[in-house]
Amino acid sequence: MELVPVFANRLANTALGVVCGLGCLAYGAEAGPLWARMAAAAAVPGCAVLAVRGYRAGVRCEGERLVVRGFLWTRVVPRASVGEVTDFPAVRWTTPDGRNRWTPVTAFATVSGETGGARSRKLGHTARLRRWAARGQG
């Protein structure tokens, strides 16, 4: 089961990387020293990665594992290790060696000013994630 925000949220997440990339390009075009231009050019691919990851942010619930895609990294959590899904939302889980971990699900975080439909979908996805995790607790 693939859980992602509404299309408008996905575009907004993408805009973060696009705006940063355009800012780097504008700075690089106006920068005087060569090193400043090179630094701006080097930052553009990172902004592109941020834009793509922002669009793809979400959760994939597979048979025996949970894949949480965020802006910076992707975390794969075994289903049996999931302890709970918090209201933040975040997944609390335990590593095989017994360490407690906490993985935020930034794609479903509610913010002020968003539409009721977007908030409702995020809360619904968080509830579906909780149900999926609970079924794995056997």
mmCIF file of N, CA and C in Angstrom:
data_model
loop_
_atom_site.group_PDB
_atom_site.id
_atom_site.type_symbol
_atom_site.label_atom_id
_atom_site.label_comp_id
_atom_site.label_asym_id
_atom_site.label_seq_id
_atom_site.Cartn_x
_atom_site.Cartn_y
_atom_site.Cartn_z
ATOM 1 N N MET A 1 0.846 -1.163 0.000
ATOM 2 C CA MET A 1 0.000 0.000 0.000
ATOM 3 C C MET A 1 0.897 1.234 0.000
ATOM 4 N N GLU A 2 0.648 2.116 -0.914
ATOM 5 C CA GLU A 2 1.422 3.352 -1.059
ATOM 6 C C GLU A 2 0.607 4.508 -0.489
ATOM 7 N N LEU A 3 1.183 5.245 0.461
ATOM 8 C CA LEU A 3 0.507 6.376 1.089
ATOM 9 C C LEU A 3 1.309 7.643 0.805
ATOM 10 N N VAL A 4 0.706 8.575 0.067
ATOM 11 C CA VAL A 4 1.371 9.831 -0.276
ATOM 12 C C VAL A 4 0.392 10.986 -0.067
ATOM 13 N N PRO A 5 0.900 12.199 0.163
ATOM 14 C CA PRO A 5 0.019 13.356 0.327
ATOM 15 C C PRO A 5 -0.730 13.683 -0.961
ATOM 16 N N VAL A 6 -1.686 14.596 -0.865
ATOM 17 C CA VAL A 6 -2.429 15.031 -2.045
ATOM 18 C C VAL A 6 -1.460 15.697 -3.022
ATOM 19 N N PHE A 7 -1.870 15.779 -4.277
ATOM 20 C CA PHE A 7 -1.007 16.296 -5.341
ATOM 21 C C PHE A 7 -0.507 17.712 -5.032
ATOM 22 N N ALA A 8 -1.365 18.560 -4.480
ATOM 23 C CA ALA A 8 -0.954 19.936 -4.164
ATOM 24 C C ALA A 8 0.176 19.944 -3.134
ATOM 25 N N ASN A 9 0.109 19.070 -2.140
ATOM 26 C CA ASN A 9 1.188 18.968 -1.154
ATOM 27 C C ASN A 9 2.470 18.460 -1.795
ATOM 28 N N ARG A 10 2.331 17.515 -2.709
ATOM 29 C CA ARG A 10 3.514 16.983 -3.377
ATOM 30 C C ARG A 10 4.199 18.065 -4.204
ATOM 31 N N LEU A 11 3.405 18.908 -4.852
ATOM 32 C CA LEU A 11 3.988 20.018 -5.616
ATOM 33 C C LEU A 11 4.653 21.026 -4.687
ATOM 34 N N ALA A 12 4.026 21.290 -3.543
ATOM 35 C CA ALA A 12 4.630 22.216 -2.580
ATOM 36 C C ALA A 12 5.951 21.662 -2.059
ATOM 37 N N ASN A 13 6.002 20.350 -1.798
ATOM 38 C CA ASN A 13 7.248 19.731 -1.358
ATOM 39 C C ASN A 13 8.330 19.851 -2.429
ATOM 40 N N THR A 14 7.934 19.727 -3.675
ATOM 41 C CA THR A 14 8.869 19.856 -4.792
ATOM 42 C C THR A 14 9.371 21.289 -4.917
ATOM 43 N N ALA A 15 8.494 22.243 -4.642
ATOM 44 C CA ALA A 15 8.844 23.660 -4.779
ATOM 45 C C ALA A 15 10.032 24.043 -3.908
ATOM 46 N N LEU A 16 10.195 23.391 -2.768
ATOM 47 C CA LEU A 16 11.330 23.678 -1.890
ATOM 48 C C LEU A 16 12.647 23.517 -2.642
ATOM 49 N N GLY A 17 12.818 22.401 -3.328
ATOM 50 C CA GLY A 17 14.049 22.175 -4.081
ATOM 51 C C GLY A 17 14.156 23.061 -5.308
ATOM 52 N N VAL A 18 13.030 23.290 -5.981
ATOM 53 C CA VAL A 18 13.044 24.126 -7.191
ATOM 54 C C VAL A 18 13.438 25.564 -6.858
ATOM 55 N N VAL A 19 12.841 26.115 -5.806
ATOM 56 C CA VAL A 19 13.143 27.498 -5.421
ATOM 57 C C VAL A 19 14.605 27.632 -4.993
ATOM 58 N N CYS A 20 15.085 26.665 -4.217
ATOM 59 C CA CYS A 20 16.506 26.699 -3.818
ATOM 60 C C CYS A 20 17.419 26.625 -5.041
ATOM 61 N N GLY A 21 17.074 25.753 -5.984
ATOM 62 C CA GLY A 21 17.879 25.612 -7.195
ATOM 63 C C GLY A 21 17.895 26.888 -8.027
ATOM 64 N N LEU A 22 16.726 27.505 -8.176
ATOM 65 C CA LEU A 22 16.667 28.769 -8.918
ATOM 66 C C LEU A 22 17.449 29.863 -8.205
ATOM 67 N N GLY A 23 17.380 29.861 -6.878
ATOM 68 C CA GLY A 23 18.165 30.833 -6.108
ATOM 69 C C GLY A 23 19.660 30.641 -6.314
ATOM 70 N N CYS A 24 20.091 29.396 -6.335
ATOM 71 C CA CYS A 24 21.510 29.110 -6.595
ATOM 72 C C CYS A 24 21.930 29.555 -7.982
ATOM 73 N N LEU A 25 21.068 29.294 -8.962
ATOM 74 C CA LEU A 25 21.386 29.730 -10.327
ATOM 75 C C LEU A 25 21.465 31.252 -10.422
ATOM 76 N N ALA A 26 20.522 31.939 -9.787
ATOM 77 C CA ALA A 26 20.536 33.409 -9.818
ATOM 78 C C ALA A 26 21.773 33.948 -9.110
ATOM 79 N N TYR A 27 22.110 33.370 -7.972
ATOM 80 C CA TYR A 27 23.305 33.804 -7.258
ATOM 81 C C TYR A 27 24.553 33.560 -8.100
ATOM 82 N N GLY A 28 24.639 32.373 -8.702
ATOM 83 C CA GLY A 28 25.796 32.042 -9.525
ATOM 84 C C GLY A 28 25.949 32.978 -10.711
ATOM 85 N N ALA A 29 24.834 33.399 -11.282
ATOM 86 C CA ALA A 29 24.901 34.307 -12.434
ATOM 87 C C ALA A 29 25.401 35.689 -12.028
ATOM 88 N N GLU A 30 25.137 36.097 -10.796
ATOM 89 C CA GLU A 30 25.528 37.428 -10.334
ATOM 90 C C GLU A 30 26.818 37.439 -9.519
ATOM 91 N N ALA A 31 27.299 36.261 -9.123
ATOM 92 C CA ALA A 31 28.486 36.191 -8.269
ATOM 93 C C ALA A 31 29.721 36.648 -9.036
ATOM 94 N N GLY A 32 30.623 37.292 -8.314
ATOM 95 C CA GLY A 32 31.846 37.790 -8.932
ATOM 96 C C GLY A 32 32.926 36.734 -9.030
ATOM 97 N N PRO A 33 33.424 36.236 -7.904
ATOM 98 C CA PRO A 33 34.555 35.297 -7.962
ATOM 99 C C PRO A 33 34.152 33.942 -8.544
ATOM 100 N N LEU A 34 35.108 33.292 -9.155
ATOM 101 C CA LEU A 34 34.874 31.988 -9.777
ATOM 102 C C LEU A 34 34.445 30.951 -8.748
ATOM 103 N N TRP A 35 35.057 30.984 -7.557
ATOM 104 C CA TRP A 35 34.715 29.990 -6.532
ATOM 105 C C TRP A 35 33.254 30.096 -6.123
ATOM 106 N N ALA A 36 32.688 31.307 -6.088
ATOM 107 C CA ALA A 36 31.288 31.492 -5.718
ATOM 108 C C ALA A 36 30.373 30.924 -6.804
ATOM 109 N N ARG A 37 30.739 31.112 -8.044
ATOM 110 C CA ARG A 37 29.954 30.556 -9.149
ATOM 111 C C ARG A 37 30.001 29.032 -9.138
ATOM 112 N N MET A 38 31.179 28.489 -8.866
ATOM 113 C CA MET A 38 31.319 27.041 -8.823
ATOM 114 C C MET A 38 30.532 26.443 -7.647
ATOM 115 N N ALA A 39 30.530 27.135 -6.519
ATOM 116 C CA ALA A 39 29.772 26.653 -5.359
ATOM 117 C C ALA A 39 28.280 26.663 -5.662
ATOM 118 N N ALA A 40 27.802 27.704 -6.304
ATOM 119 C CA ALA A 40 26.389 27.775 -6.670
ATOM 120 C C ALA A 40 26.037 26.671 -7.660
ATOM 121 N N ALA A 41 26.891 26.444 -8.629
ATOM 122 C CA ALA A 41 26.645 25.389 -9.619
ATOM 123 C C ALA A 41 26.664 24.010 -8.963
ATOM 124 N N ALA A 42 27.538 23.822 -7.971
ATOM 125 C CA ALA A 42 27.621 22.532 -7.284
ATOM 126 C C ALA A 42 26.378 22.273 -6.437
ATOM 127 N N ALA A 43 25.716 23.320 -5.968
ATOM 128 C CA ALA A 43 24.526 23.162 -5.122
ATOM 129 C C ALA A 43 23.279 22.810 -5.937
ATOM 130 N N VAL A 44 23.253 23.131 -7.209
ATOM 131 C CA VAL A 44 22.066 22.901 -8.034
ATOM 132 C C VAL A 44 21.666 21.420 -8.105
ATOM 133 N N PRO A 45 22.576 20.473 -8.304
ATOM 134 C CA PRO A 45 22.148 19.065 -8.312
ATOM 135 C C PRO A 45 21.535 18.627 -6.978
ATOM 136 N N GLY A 46 22.069 19.140 -5.887
ATOM 137 C CA GLY A 46 21.487 18.829 -4.580
ATOM 138 C C GLY A 46 20.069 19.348 -4.462
ATOM 139 N N CYS A 47 19.818 20.521 -5.018
ATOM 140 C CA CYS A 47 18.464 21.086 -5.022
ATOM 141 C C CYS A 47 17.530 20.239 -5.879
ATOM 142 N N ALA A 48 18.049 19.724 -6.986
ATOM 143 C CA ALA A 48 17.232 18.857 -7.839
ATOM 144 C C ALA A 48 16.860 17.569 -7.104
ATOM 145 N N VAL A 49 17.815 17.005 -6.375
ATOM 146 C CA VAL A 49 17.532 15.802 -5.589
ATOM 147 C C VAL A 49 16.479 16.110 -4.530
ATOM 148 N N LEU A 50 16.597 17.260 -3.874
ATOM 149 C CA LEU A 50 15.622 17.673 -2.868
ATOM 150 C C LEU A 50 14.233 17.819 -3.479
ATOM 151 N N ALA A 51 14.144 18.350 -4.684
ATOM 152 C CA ALA A 51 12.853 18.508 -5.356
ATOM 153 C C ALA A 51 12.217 17.150 -5.656
ATOM 154 N N VAL A 52 13.000 16.217 -6.162
ATOM 155 C CA VAL A 52 12.470 14.889 -6.483
ATOM 156 C C VAL A 52 12.067 14.152 -5.213
ATOM 157 N N ARG A 53 12.922 14.201 -4.187
ATOM 158 C CA ARG A 53 12.596 13.523 -2.931
ATOM 159 C C ARG A 53 11.371 14.153 -2.273
ATOM 160 N N GLY A 54 11.201 15.454 -2.407
ATOM 161 C CA GLY A 54 10.014 16.104 -1.861
ATOM 162 C C GLY A 54 8.746 15.608 -2.523
ATOM 163 N N TYR A 55 8.802 15.418 -3.818
ATOM 164 C CA TYR A 55 7.635 14.914 -4.539
ATOM 165 C C TYR A 55 7.333 13.467 -4.149
ATOM 166 N N ARG A 56 8.368 12.668 -3.937
ATOM 167 C CA ARG A 56 8.188 11.241 -3.658
ATOM 168 C C ARG A 56 8.001 10.931 -2.175
ATOM 169 N N ALA A 57 8.044 11.939 -1.301
ATOM 170 C CA ALA A 57 7.921 11.711 0.140
ATOM 171 C C ALA A 57 6.613 10.988 0.452
ATOM 172 N N GLY A 58 6.710 9.980 1.295
ATOM 173 C CA GLY A 58 5.529 9.219 1.661
ATOM 174 C C GLY A 58 5.934 7.906 2.308
ATOM 175 N N VAL A 59 4.994 6.980 2.339
ATOM 176 C CA VAL A 59 5.203 5.696 2.998
ATOM 177 C C VAL A 59 4.720 4.581 2.083
ATOM 178 N N ARG A 60 5.481 3.494 2.058
ATOM 179 C CA ARG A 60 5.049 2.296 1.352
ATOM 180 C C ARG A 60 5.018 1.150 2.366
ATOM 181 N N CYS A 61 3.839 0.608 2.575
ATOM 182 C CA CYS A 61 3.657 -0.516 3.496
ATOM 183 C C CYS A 61 3.678 -1.787 2.671
ATOM 184 N N GLU A 62 4.716 -2.570 2.850
ATOM 185 C CA GLU A 62 4.840 -3.824 2.130
ATOM 186 C C GLU A 62 4.521 -4.965 3.088
ATOM 187 N N GLY A 63 4.613 -6.184 2.631
ATOM 188 C CA GLY A 63 4.265 -7.331 3.448
ATOM 189 C C GLY A 63 4.945 -7.354 4.802
ATOM 190 N N GLU A 64 6.257 -7.336 4.812
ATOM 191 C CA GLU A 64 6.991 -7.465 6.065
ATOM 192 C C GLU A 64 7.912 -6.294 6.358
ATOM 193 N N ARG A 65 7.717 -5.175 5.646
ATOM 194 C CA ARG A 65 8.558 -4.015 5.918
ATOM 195 C C ARG A 65 7.828 -2.723 5.586
ATOM 196 N N LEU A 66 8.309 -1.670 6.193
ATOM 197 C CA LEU A 66 7.780 -0.327 5.994
ATOM 198 C C LEU A 66 8.891 0.515 5.398
ATOM 199 N N VAL A 67 8.590 1.217 4.314
ATOM 200 C CA VAL A 67 9.568 2.088 3.669
ATOM 201 C C VAL A 67 9.082 3.525 3.839
ATOM 202 N N VAL A 68 9.844 4.320 4.593
ATOM 203 C CA VAL A 68 9.497 5.724 4.841
ATOM 204 C C VAL A 68 10.448 6.578 4.019
ATOM 205 N N ARG A 69 9.912 7.304 3.034
ATOM 206 C CA ARG A 69 10.719 8.191 2.188
ATOM 207 C C ARG A 69 10.527 9.624 2.667
ATOM 208 N N GLY A 70 11.623 10.243 3.078
ATOM 209 C CA GLY A 70 11.595 11.632 3.511
ATOM 210 C C GLY A 70 12.367 12.516 2.545
ATOM 211 N N PHE A 71 12.592 13.757 2.960
ATOM 212 C CA PHE A 71 13.325 14.695 2.118
ATOM 213 C C PHE A 71 14.806 14.335 2.011
ATOM 214 N N LEU A 72 15.373 13.782 3.077
ATOM 215 C CA LEU A 72 16.812 13.544 3.085
ATOM 216 C C LEU A 72 17.209 12.086 2.985
ATOM 217 N N TRP A 73 16.404 11.161 3.498
ATOM 218 C CA TRP A 73 16.770 9.758 3.441
ATOM 219 C C TRP A 73 15.538 8.877 3.395
ATOM 220 N N THR A 74 15.784 7.619 3.081
ATOM 221 C CA THR A 74 14.745 6.598 3.066
ATOM 222 C C THR A 74 15.101 5.574 4.134
ATOM 223 N N ARG A 75 14.138 5.267 4.972
ATOM 224 C CA ARG A 75 14.351 4.306 6.057
ATOM 225 C C ARG A 75 13.472 3.087 5.812
ATOM 226 N N VAL A 76 14.066 1.902 5.908
ATOM 227 C CA VAL A 76 13.333 0.648 5.774
ATOM 228 C C VAL A 76 13.271 0.006 7.158
ATOM 229 N N VAL A 77 12.043 -0.235 7.620
ATOM 230 C CA VAL A 77 11.828 -0.767 8.968
ATOM 231 C C VAL A 77 11.094 -2.097 8.856
ATOM 232 N N PRO A 78 11.617 -3.158 9.476
ATOM 233 C CA PRO A 78 10.881 -4.425 9.480
ATOM 234 C C PRO A 78 9.554 -4.259 10.216
ATOM 235 N N ARG A 79 8.504 -4.835 9.673
ATOM 236 C CA ARG A 79 7.169 -4.690 10.251
ATOM 237 C C ARG A 79 7.119 -5.138 11.708
ATOM 238 N N ALA A 80 7.801 -6.226 12.024
ATOM 239 C CA ALA A 80 7.787 -6.760 13.384
ATOM 240 C C ALA A 80 8.479 -5.826 14.379
ATOM 241 N N SER A 81 9.321 -4.913 13.898
ATOM 242 C CA SER A 81 10.046 -3.998 14.776
ATOM 243 C C SER A 81 9.254 -2.742 15.129
ATOM 244 N N VAL A 82 8.172 -2.469 14.399
ATOM 245 C CA VAL A 82 7.391 -1.251 14.625
ATOM 246 C C VAL A 82 6.646 -1.374 15.945
ATOM 247 N N GLY A 83 6.870 -0.398 16.829
ATOM 248 C CA GLY A 83 6.185 -0.382 18.112
ATOM 249 C C GLY A 83 4.895 0.406 18.071
ATOM 250 N N GLU A 84 4.969 1.614 17.503
ATOM 251 C CA GLU A 84 3.775 2.455 17.403
ATOM 252 C C GLU A 84 3.987 3.534 16.347
ATOM 253 N N VAL A 85 2.879 4.157 15.972
ATOM 254 C CA VAL A 85 2.896 5.321 15.100
ATOM 255 C C VAL A 85 2.356 6.472 15.939
ATOM 256 N N THR A 86 3.173 7.493 16.162
ATOM 257 C CA THR A 86 2.802 8.604 17.031
ATOM 258 C C THR A 86 1.945 9.619 16.293
ATOM 259 N N ASP A 87 1.430 10.598 17.050
ATOM 260 C CA ASP A 87 0.606 11.647 16.460
ATOM 261 C C ASP A 87 1.416 12.658 15.660
ATOM 262 N N PHE A 88 2.736 12.665 15.795
ATOM 263 C CA PHE A 88 3.570 13.679 15.130
ATOM 264 C C PHE A 88 3.318 13.783 13.632
ATOM 265 N N PRO A 89 3.316 12.860 12.799
ATOM 266 C CA PRO A 89 3.449 11.416 12.939
ATOM 267 C C PRO A 89 4.895 10.954 12.804
ATOM 268 N N ALA A 90 5.184 9.899 13.515
ATOM 269 C CA ALA A 90 6.493 9.258 13.451
ATOM 270 C C ALA A 90 6.310 7.784 13.783
ATOM 271 N N VAL A 91 7.261 6.988 13.341
ATOM 272 C CA VAL A 91 7.240 5.554 13.617
ATOM 273 C C VAL A 91 8.283 5.280 14.691
ATOM 274 N N ARG A 92 7.834 4.703 15.792
ATOM 275 C CA ARG A 92 8.762 4.237 16.830
ATOM 276 C C ARG A 92 9.000 2.766 16.598
ATOM 277 N N TRP A 93 10.283 2.387 16.559
ATOM 278 C CA TRP A 93 10.634 1.005 16.272
ATOM 279 C C TRP A 93 11.906 0.626 16.998
ATOM 280 N N THR A 94 12.224 -0.653 17.008
ATOM 281 C CA THR A 94 13.379 -1.180 17.723
ATOM 282 C C THR A 94 14.285 -1.911 16.742
ATOM 283 N N THR A 95 15.579 -1.641 16.833
ATOM 284 C CA THR A 95 16.553 -2.315 15.971
ATOM 285 C C THR A 95 16.757 -3.744 16.471
ATOM 286 N N PRO A 96 17.350 -4.614 15.655
ATOM 287 C CA PRO A 96 17.600 -5.991 16.098
ATOM 288 C C PRO A 96 18.462 -6.083 17.359
ATOM 289 N N ASP A 97 19.337 -5.084 17.588
ATOM 290 C CA ASP A 97 20.162 -5.115 18.795
ATOM 291 C C ASP A 97 19.499 -4.430 19.989
ATOM 292 N N GLY A 98 18.214 -4.063 19.853
ATOM 293 C CA GLY A 98 17.448 -3.539 20.984
ATOM 294 C C GLY A 98 17.415 -2.032 21.147
ATOM 295 N N ARG A 99 18.014 -1.287 20.233
ATOM 296 C CA ARG A 99 17.993 0.184 20.330
ATOM 297 C C ARG A 99 16.651 0.721 19.850
ATOM 298 N N ASN A 100 16.109 1.678 20.599
ATOM 299 C CA ASN A 100 14.860 2.318 20.210
ATOM 300 C C ASN A 100 15.153 3.411 19.200
ATOM 301 N N ARG A 101 14.373 3.450 18.125
ATOM 302 C CA ARG A 101 14.546 4.449 17.059
ATOM 303 C C ARG A 101 13.239 5.170 16.829
ATOM 304 N N TRP A 102 13.331 6.325 16.213
ATOM 305 C CA TRP A 102 12.183 7.171 15.935
ATOM 306 C C TRP A 102 12.376 7.741 14.539
ATOM 307 N N THR A 103 11.465 7.432 13.628
ATOM 308 C CA THR A 103 11.569 7.904 12.247
ATOM 309 C C THR A 103 10.368 8.785 11.927
ATOM 310 N N PRO A 104 10.579 10.085 11.724
ATOM 311 C CA PRO A 104 9.445 10.964 11.405
ATOM 312 C C PRO A 104 8.904 10.687 10.011
ATOM 313 N N VAL A 105 7.598 10.859 9.861
ATOM 314 C CA VAL A 105 6.941 10.736 8.561
ATOM 315 C C VAL A 105 6.542 12.165 8.168
ATOM 316 N N THR A 106 7.507 12.907 7.631
ATOM 317 C CA THR A 106 7.294 14.324 7.346
ATOM 318 C C THR A 106 6.210 14.568 6.310
ATOM 319 N N ALA A 107 5.973 13.608 5.450
ATOM 320 C CA ALA A 107 4.955 13.772 4.409
ATOM 321 C C ALA A 107 3.555 13.906 4.998
ATOM 322 N N PHE A 108 3.333 13.387 6.205
ATOM 323 C CA PHE A 108 2.001 13.432 6.812
ATOM 324 C C PHE A 108 1.899 14.436 7.950
ATOM 325 N N ALA A 109 2.914 15.249 8.167
ATOM 326 C CA ALA A 109 2.858 16.268 9.212
ATOM 327 C C ALA A 109 1.866 17.347 8.794
ATOM 328 N N THR A 110 0.949 17.689 9.689
ATOM 329 C CA THR A 110 -0.038 18.724 9.373
ATOM 330 C C THR A 110 0.538 20.085 9.747
ATOM 331 N N VAL A 111 0.201 21.076 8.952
ATOM 332 C CA VAL A 111 0.683 22.437 9.174
ATOM 333 C C VAL A 111 -0.490 23.398 9.134
ATOM 334 N N SER A 112 -0.327 24.533 9.779
ATOM 335 C CA SER A 112 -1.404 25.513 9.772
ATOM 336 C C SER A 112 -1.536 26.105 8.364
ATOM 337 N N GLY A 113 -2.741 26.410 7.990
ATOM 338 C CA GLY A 113 -2.992 27.029 6.702
ATOM 339 C C GLY A 113 -3.248 26.058 5.564
ATOM 340 N N GLU A 114 -3.137 24.755 5.807
ATOM 341 C CA GLU A 114 -3.422 23.819 4.724
ATOM 342 C C GLU A 114 -4.928 23.576 4.632
ATOM 343 N N THR A 115 -5.358 23.100 3.502
ATOM 344 C CA THR A 115 -6.784 22.881 3.287
ATOM 345 C C THR A 115 -7.282 21.713 4.134
ATOM 346 N N GLY A 116 -8.578 21.709 4.370
ATOM 347 C CA GLY A 116 -9.181 20.629 5.144
ATOM 348 C C GLY A 116 -9.024 19.282 4.473
ATOM 349 N N GLY A 117 -9.106 19.265 3.144
ATOM 350 C CA GLY A 117 -8.947 18.010 2.413
ATOM 351 C C GLY A 117 -7.557 17.428 2.554
ATOM 352 N N ALA A 118 -6.546 18.290 2.475
ATOM 353 C CA ALA A 118 -5.161 17.824 2.613
ATOM 354 C C ALA A 118 -4.920 17.307 4.026
ATOM 355 N N ARG A 119 -5.420 18.051 5.019
ATOM 356 C CA ARG A 119 -5.248 17.622 6.415
ATOM 357 C C ARG A 119 -5.971 16.305 6.666
ATOM 358 N N SER A 120 -7.177 16.185 6.126
ATOM 359 C CA SER A 120 -7.964 14.968 6.306
ATOM 360 C C SER A 120 -7.251 13.763 5.688
ATOM 361 N N ARG A 121 -6.684 13.949 4.517
ATOM 362 C CA ARG A 121 -5.984 12.843 3.865
ATOM 363 C C ARG A 121 -4.750 12.429 4.660
ATOM 364 N N LYS A 122 -4.004 13.416 5.178
ATOM 365 C CA LYS A 122 -2.823 13.101 5.982
ATOM 366 C C LYS A 122 -3.213 12.330 7.241
ATOM 367 N N LEU A 123 -4.264 12.778 7.927
ATOM 368 C CA LEU A 123 -4.718 12.088 9.138
ATOM 369 C C LEU A 123 -5.221 10.686 8.802
ATOM 370 N N GLY A 124 -5.904 10.559 7.657
ATOM 371 C CA GLY A 124 -6.369 9.248 7.218
ATOM 372 C C GLY A 124 -5.224 8.300 6.912
ATOM 373 N N HIS A 125 -4.178 8.815 6.272
ATOM 374 C CA HIS A 125 -3.003 7.987 5.975
ATOM 375 C C HIS A 125 -2.287 7.562 7.254
ATOM 376 N N THR A 126 -2.231 8.477 8.227
ATOM 377 C CA THR A 126 -1.612 8.122 9.505
ATOM 378 C C THR A 126 -2.412 7.014 10.191
ATOM 379 N N ALA A 127 -3.743 7.101 10.133
ATOM 380 C CA ALA A 127 -4.589 6.048 10.722
ATOM 381 C C ALA A 127 -4.397 4.722 9.995
ATOM 382 N N ARG A 128 -4.297 4.749 8.666
ATOM 383 C CA ARG A 128 -4.068 3.513 7.900
ATOM 384 C C ARG A 128 -2.711 2.909 8.255
ATOM 385 N N LEU A 129 -1.707 3.766 8.427
ATOM 386 C CA LEU A 129 -0.382 3.299 8.818
ATOM 387 C C LEU A 129 -0.440 2.636 10.200
ATOM 388 N N ARG A 130 -1.179 3.230 11.124
ATOM 389 C CA ARG A 130 -1.341 2.630 12.459
ATOM 390 C C ARG A 130 -1.997 1.251 12.371
ATOM 391 N N ARG A 131 -3.047 1.142 11.564
ATOM 392 C CA ARG A 131 -3.724 -0.153 11.423
ATOM 393 C C ARG A 131 -2.796 -1.195 10.818
ATOM 394 N N TRP A 132 -2.028 -0.791 9.796
ATOM 395 C CA TRP A 132 -1.083 -1.709 9.168
ATOM 396 C C TRP A 132 -0.055 -2.190 10.189
ATOM 397 N N ALA A 133 0.477 -1.259 10.985
ATOM 398 C CA ALA A 133 1.479 -1.619 11.992
ATOM 399 C C ALA A 133 0.885 -2.523 13.057
ATOM 400 N N ALA A 134 -0.359 -2.268 13.465
ATOM 401 C CA ALA A 134 -1.000 -3.066 14.509
ATOM 402 C C ALA A 134 -1.216 -4.514 14.048
ATOM 403 N N ARG A 135 -1.511 -4.703 12.772
ATOM 404 C CA ARG A 135 -1.702 -6.065 12.264
ATOM 405 C C ARG A 135 -0.412 -6.878 12.279
ATOM 406 N N GLY A 136 0.721 -6.184 12.294
ATOM 407 C CA GLY A 136 2.018 -6.877 12.331
ATOM 408 C C GLY A 136 2.486 -7.202 13.735
ATOM 409 N N GLN A 137 1.736 -6.764 14.740
ATOM 410 C CA GLN A 137 2.146 -6.980 16.132
ATOM 411 C C GLN A 137 1.830 -8.379 16.629
ATOM 412 N N GLY A 138 1.025 -9.125 15.898
ATOM 413 C CA GLY A 138 0.669 -10.497 16.148
ATOM 414 C C GLY A 138 0.540 -10.860 17.563
#
